[in-house]
Coordinates of C-alpha atoms in Angstrom, one line a residue:
Chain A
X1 CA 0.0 0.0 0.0
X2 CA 1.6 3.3 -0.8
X3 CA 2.0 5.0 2.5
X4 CA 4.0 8.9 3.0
X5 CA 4.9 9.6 6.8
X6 CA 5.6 13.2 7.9
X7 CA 8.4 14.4 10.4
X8 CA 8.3 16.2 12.6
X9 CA 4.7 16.5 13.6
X10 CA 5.2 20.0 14.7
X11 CA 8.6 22.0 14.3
X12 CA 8.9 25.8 16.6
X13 CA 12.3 27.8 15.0
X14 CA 13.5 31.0 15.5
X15 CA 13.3 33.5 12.9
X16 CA 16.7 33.2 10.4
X17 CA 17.2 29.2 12.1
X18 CA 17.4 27.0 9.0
X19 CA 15.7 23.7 9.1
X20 CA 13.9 20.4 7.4
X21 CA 11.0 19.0 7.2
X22 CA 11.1 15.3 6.3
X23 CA 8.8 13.4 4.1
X24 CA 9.2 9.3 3.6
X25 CA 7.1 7.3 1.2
X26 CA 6.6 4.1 -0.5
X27 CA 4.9 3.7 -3.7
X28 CA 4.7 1.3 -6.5
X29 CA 6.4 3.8 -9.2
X30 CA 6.9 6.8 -8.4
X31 CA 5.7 9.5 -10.8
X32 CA 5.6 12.3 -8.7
X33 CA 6.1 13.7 -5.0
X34 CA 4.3 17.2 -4.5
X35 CA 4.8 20.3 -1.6
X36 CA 2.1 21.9 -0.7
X37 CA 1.8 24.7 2.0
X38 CA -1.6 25.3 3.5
X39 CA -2.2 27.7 5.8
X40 CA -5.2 28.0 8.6
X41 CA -8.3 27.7 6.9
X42 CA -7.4 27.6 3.6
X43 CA -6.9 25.0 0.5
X44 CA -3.1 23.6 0.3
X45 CA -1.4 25.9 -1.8
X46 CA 1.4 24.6 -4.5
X47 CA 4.9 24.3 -4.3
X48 CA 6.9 22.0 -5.9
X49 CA 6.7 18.4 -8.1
X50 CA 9.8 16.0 -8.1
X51 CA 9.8 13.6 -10.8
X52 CA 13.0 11.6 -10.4
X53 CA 15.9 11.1 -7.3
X54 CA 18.6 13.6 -7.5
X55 CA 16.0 16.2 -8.3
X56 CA 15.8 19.4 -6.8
X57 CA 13.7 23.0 -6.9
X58 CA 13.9 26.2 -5.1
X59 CA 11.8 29.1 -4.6
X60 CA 12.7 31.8 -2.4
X61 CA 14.0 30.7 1.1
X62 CA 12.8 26.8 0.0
X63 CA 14.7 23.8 -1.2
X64 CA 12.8 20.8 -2.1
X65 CA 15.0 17.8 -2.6
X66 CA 14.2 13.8 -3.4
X67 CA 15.9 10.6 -2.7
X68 CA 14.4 6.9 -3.9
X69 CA 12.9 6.9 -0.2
X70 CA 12.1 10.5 1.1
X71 CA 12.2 13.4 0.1
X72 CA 13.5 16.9 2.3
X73 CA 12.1 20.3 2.1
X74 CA 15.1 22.5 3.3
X75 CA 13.8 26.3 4.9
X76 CA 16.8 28.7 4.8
X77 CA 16.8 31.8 6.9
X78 CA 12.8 31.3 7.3
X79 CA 10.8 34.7 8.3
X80 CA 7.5 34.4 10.6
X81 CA 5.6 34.4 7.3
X82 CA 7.1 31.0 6.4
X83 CA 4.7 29.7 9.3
X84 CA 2.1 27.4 8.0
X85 CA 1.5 23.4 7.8
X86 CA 3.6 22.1 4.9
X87 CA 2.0 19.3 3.1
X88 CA 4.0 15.9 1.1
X89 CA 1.9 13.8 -1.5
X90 CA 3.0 11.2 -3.9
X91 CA 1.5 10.1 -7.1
X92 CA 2.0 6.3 -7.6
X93 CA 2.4 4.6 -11.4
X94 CA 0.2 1.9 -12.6
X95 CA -3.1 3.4 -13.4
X96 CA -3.4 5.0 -10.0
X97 CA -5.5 8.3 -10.2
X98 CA -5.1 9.7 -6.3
X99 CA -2.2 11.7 -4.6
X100 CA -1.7 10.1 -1.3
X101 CA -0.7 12.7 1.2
X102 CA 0.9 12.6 4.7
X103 CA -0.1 14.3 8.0
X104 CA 1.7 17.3 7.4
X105 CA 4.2 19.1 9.7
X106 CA 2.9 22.1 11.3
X107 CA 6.1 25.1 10.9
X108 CA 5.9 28.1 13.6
X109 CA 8.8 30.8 12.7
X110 CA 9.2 33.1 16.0
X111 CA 9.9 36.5 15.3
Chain B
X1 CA -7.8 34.3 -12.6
X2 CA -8.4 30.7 -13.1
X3 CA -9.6 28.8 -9.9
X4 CA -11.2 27.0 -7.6
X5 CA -14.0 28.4 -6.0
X6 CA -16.0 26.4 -3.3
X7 CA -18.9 27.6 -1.7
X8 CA -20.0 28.3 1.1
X9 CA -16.7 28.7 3.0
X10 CA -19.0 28.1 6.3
X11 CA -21.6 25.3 6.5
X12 CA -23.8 24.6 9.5
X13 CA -26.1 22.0 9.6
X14 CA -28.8 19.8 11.4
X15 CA -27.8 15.7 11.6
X16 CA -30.4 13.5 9.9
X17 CA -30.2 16.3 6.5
X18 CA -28.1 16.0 3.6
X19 CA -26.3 19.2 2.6
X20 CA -24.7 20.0 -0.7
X21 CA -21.5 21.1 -1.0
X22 CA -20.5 23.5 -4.3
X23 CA -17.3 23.1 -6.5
X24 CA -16.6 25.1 -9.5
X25 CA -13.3 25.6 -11.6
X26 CA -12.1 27.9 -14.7
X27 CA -8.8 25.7 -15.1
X28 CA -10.4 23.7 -17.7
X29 CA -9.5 20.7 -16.0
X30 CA -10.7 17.5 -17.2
X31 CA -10.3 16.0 -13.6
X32 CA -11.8 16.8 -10.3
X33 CA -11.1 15.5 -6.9
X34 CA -12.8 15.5 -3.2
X35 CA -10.7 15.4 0.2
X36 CA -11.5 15.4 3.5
X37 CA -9.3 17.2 6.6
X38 CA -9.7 16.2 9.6
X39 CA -7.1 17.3 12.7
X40 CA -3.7 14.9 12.6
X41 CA -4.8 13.5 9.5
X42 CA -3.7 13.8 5.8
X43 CA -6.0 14.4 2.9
X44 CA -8.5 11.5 2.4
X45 CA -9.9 11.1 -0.6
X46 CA -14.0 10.5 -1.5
X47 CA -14.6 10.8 -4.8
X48 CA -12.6 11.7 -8.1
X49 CA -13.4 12.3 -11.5
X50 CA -11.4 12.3 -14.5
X51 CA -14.6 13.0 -17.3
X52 CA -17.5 14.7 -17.5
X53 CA -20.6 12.1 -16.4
X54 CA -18.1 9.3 -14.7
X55 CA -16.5 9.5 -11.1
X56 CA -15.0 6.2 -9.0
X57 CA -15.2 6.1 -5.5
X58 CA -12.1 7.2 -3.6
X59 CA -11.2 5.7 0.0
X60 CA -13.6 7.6 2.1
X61 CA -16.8 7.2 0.0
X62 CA -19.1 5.7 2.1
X63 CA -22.2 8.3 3.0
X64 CA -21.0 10.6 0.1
X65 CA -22.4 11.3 -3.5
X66 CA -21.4 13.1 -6.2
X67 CA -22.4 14.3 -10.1
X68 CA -20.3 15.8 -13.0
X69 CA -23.0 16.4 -15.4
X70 CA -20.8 20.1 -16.8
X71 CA -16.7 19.8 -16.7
X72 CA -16.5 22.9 -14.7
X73 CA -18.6 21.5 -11.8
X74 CA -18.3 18.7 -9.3
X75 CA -20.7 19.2 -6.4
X76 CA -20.2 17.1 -3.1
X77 CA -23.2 15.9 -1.3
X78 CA -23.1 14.6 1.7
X79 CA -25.8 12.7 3.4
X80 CA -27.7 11.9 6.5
X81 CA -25.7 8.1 6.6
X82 CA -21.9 9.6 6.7
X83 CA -21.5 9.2 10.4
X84 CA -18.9 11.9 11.2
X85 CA -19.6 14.3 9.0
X86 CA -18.0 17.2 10.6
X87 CA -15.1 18.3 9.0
X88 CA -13.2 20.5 6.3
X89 CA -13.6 19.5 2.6
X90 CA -11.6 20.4 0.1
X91 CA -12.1 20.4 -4.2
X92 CA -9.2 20.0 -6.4
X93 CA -8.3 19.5 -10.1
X94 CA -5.0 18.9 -12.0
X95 CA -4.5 18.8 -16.3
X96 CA -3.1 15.4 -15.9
X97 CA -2.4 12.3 -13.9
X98 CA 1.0 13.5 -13.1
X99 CA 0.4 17.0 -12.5
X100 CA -0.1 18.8 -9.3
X101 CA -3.7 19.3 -7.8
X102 CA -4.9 22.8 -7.4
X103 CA -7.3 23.5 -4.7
X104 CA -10.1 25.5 -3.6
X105 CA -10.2 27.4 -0.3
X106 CA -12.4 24.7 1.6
X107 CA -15.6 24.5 2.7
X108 CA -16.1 23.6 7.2
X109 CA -19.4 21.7 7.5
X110 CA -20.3 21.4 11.5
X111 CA -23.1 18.7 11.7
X112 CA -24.9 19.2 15.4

């Protein structure tokens, strides 16, 4: 069963204190792992798709990186605006039509 | 802008009545998903539909219907025989199988 575990649950830095959140999965064929930030109340918003191991994307103070078995998202320098519950989905091969996400880990940047 | 747009963002009903949840996009997406949030959990999936007039059942489906009679609309109902209906619900659609799901803003139904 294709299964993505979050870590930490729930991660408290100071503002500028670099970090990562972890995300580890199995799948039967990877063919895509996606970031997603959501804040409260809202829909998950989109960050990044990582097709292949070795891959990695940035966008401002974020680094999204992937290995065969997890995948990191790397926060550099993160301001209180960074805070929000980042979110890790895979899409599996063979036919399957669903993203499977994990729990999430819940980011609070102190100012 | 192309979007999602769920409506209402607040729900409040009675248990014992179905309630119909609205979900409209402008992406031109052929396929259209439904996830439930609760606390501590990831996105669960209920229904999903990749044409216009088919859907499969997702994980979750039990107690839930949907329709997809237009391609811009996939509303969510969900009746009096889904136990634990309280939740947040979310829409999504994506171009492709392997591209990212776009979401709506959510839609909190509190069932009293």
């Amino acid at each position: 069963e294709d299964q993505v575990t979050q870590s930490p649950e729930a991660l408290r830095l100071q503002e500028g204190e670099s970090s990562s959140l972890n995300c580890s999965y199995t799948v039967s064929g990877l063919r895509g792992l996606f970031w997603y930030r959501q804040d409260p109340g809202k829909g998950p918003e989109f960050l990044f798709t990582l097709y292949s191991a070795g891959e990695e994307k940035e966008k401002e103070r974020l680094k999204a990186t992937l290995t065969k078995k997890e995948s990191f998202l790397h926060i550099t320098a993160p301001k209180p605006e960074d805070s929000a519950t980042y979110l890790c989905a895979v899409q599996a091969g063979g036919g399957a039509q669903k993203l499977v996400f994990g729990q999430g880990t819940r980011l609070t940047i102190n100012p | 802008d192309g979007g999602i747009t769920q409506s209402p963002k607040y729900l409040f009903r009675k248990e014992g009545q179905n309630v119909t949840l609205s979900c409209e996009q402008n992406l031109n997406h052929d396929a259209m998903y439904w996830y439930r949030q609760d606390p501590g959990q990831g996105l669960r999936l209920i229904y999903y539909s990749q044409i216009v007039n088919d859907f499969q059942k997702g994980d979750i489906a039990e107690g839930y219907s949907v329709s997809r009679e237009k391609k811009e609309s996939f509303p969510l109902t969900v009746t009096s025989a889904q136990k634990n209906p309280t939740a947040f619900y979310l829409c999504a659609s994506r171009h492709r199988t392997d591209s990212p799901l776009h979401f709506g803003n959510g839609t909190r139904l509190t069932v009293t």
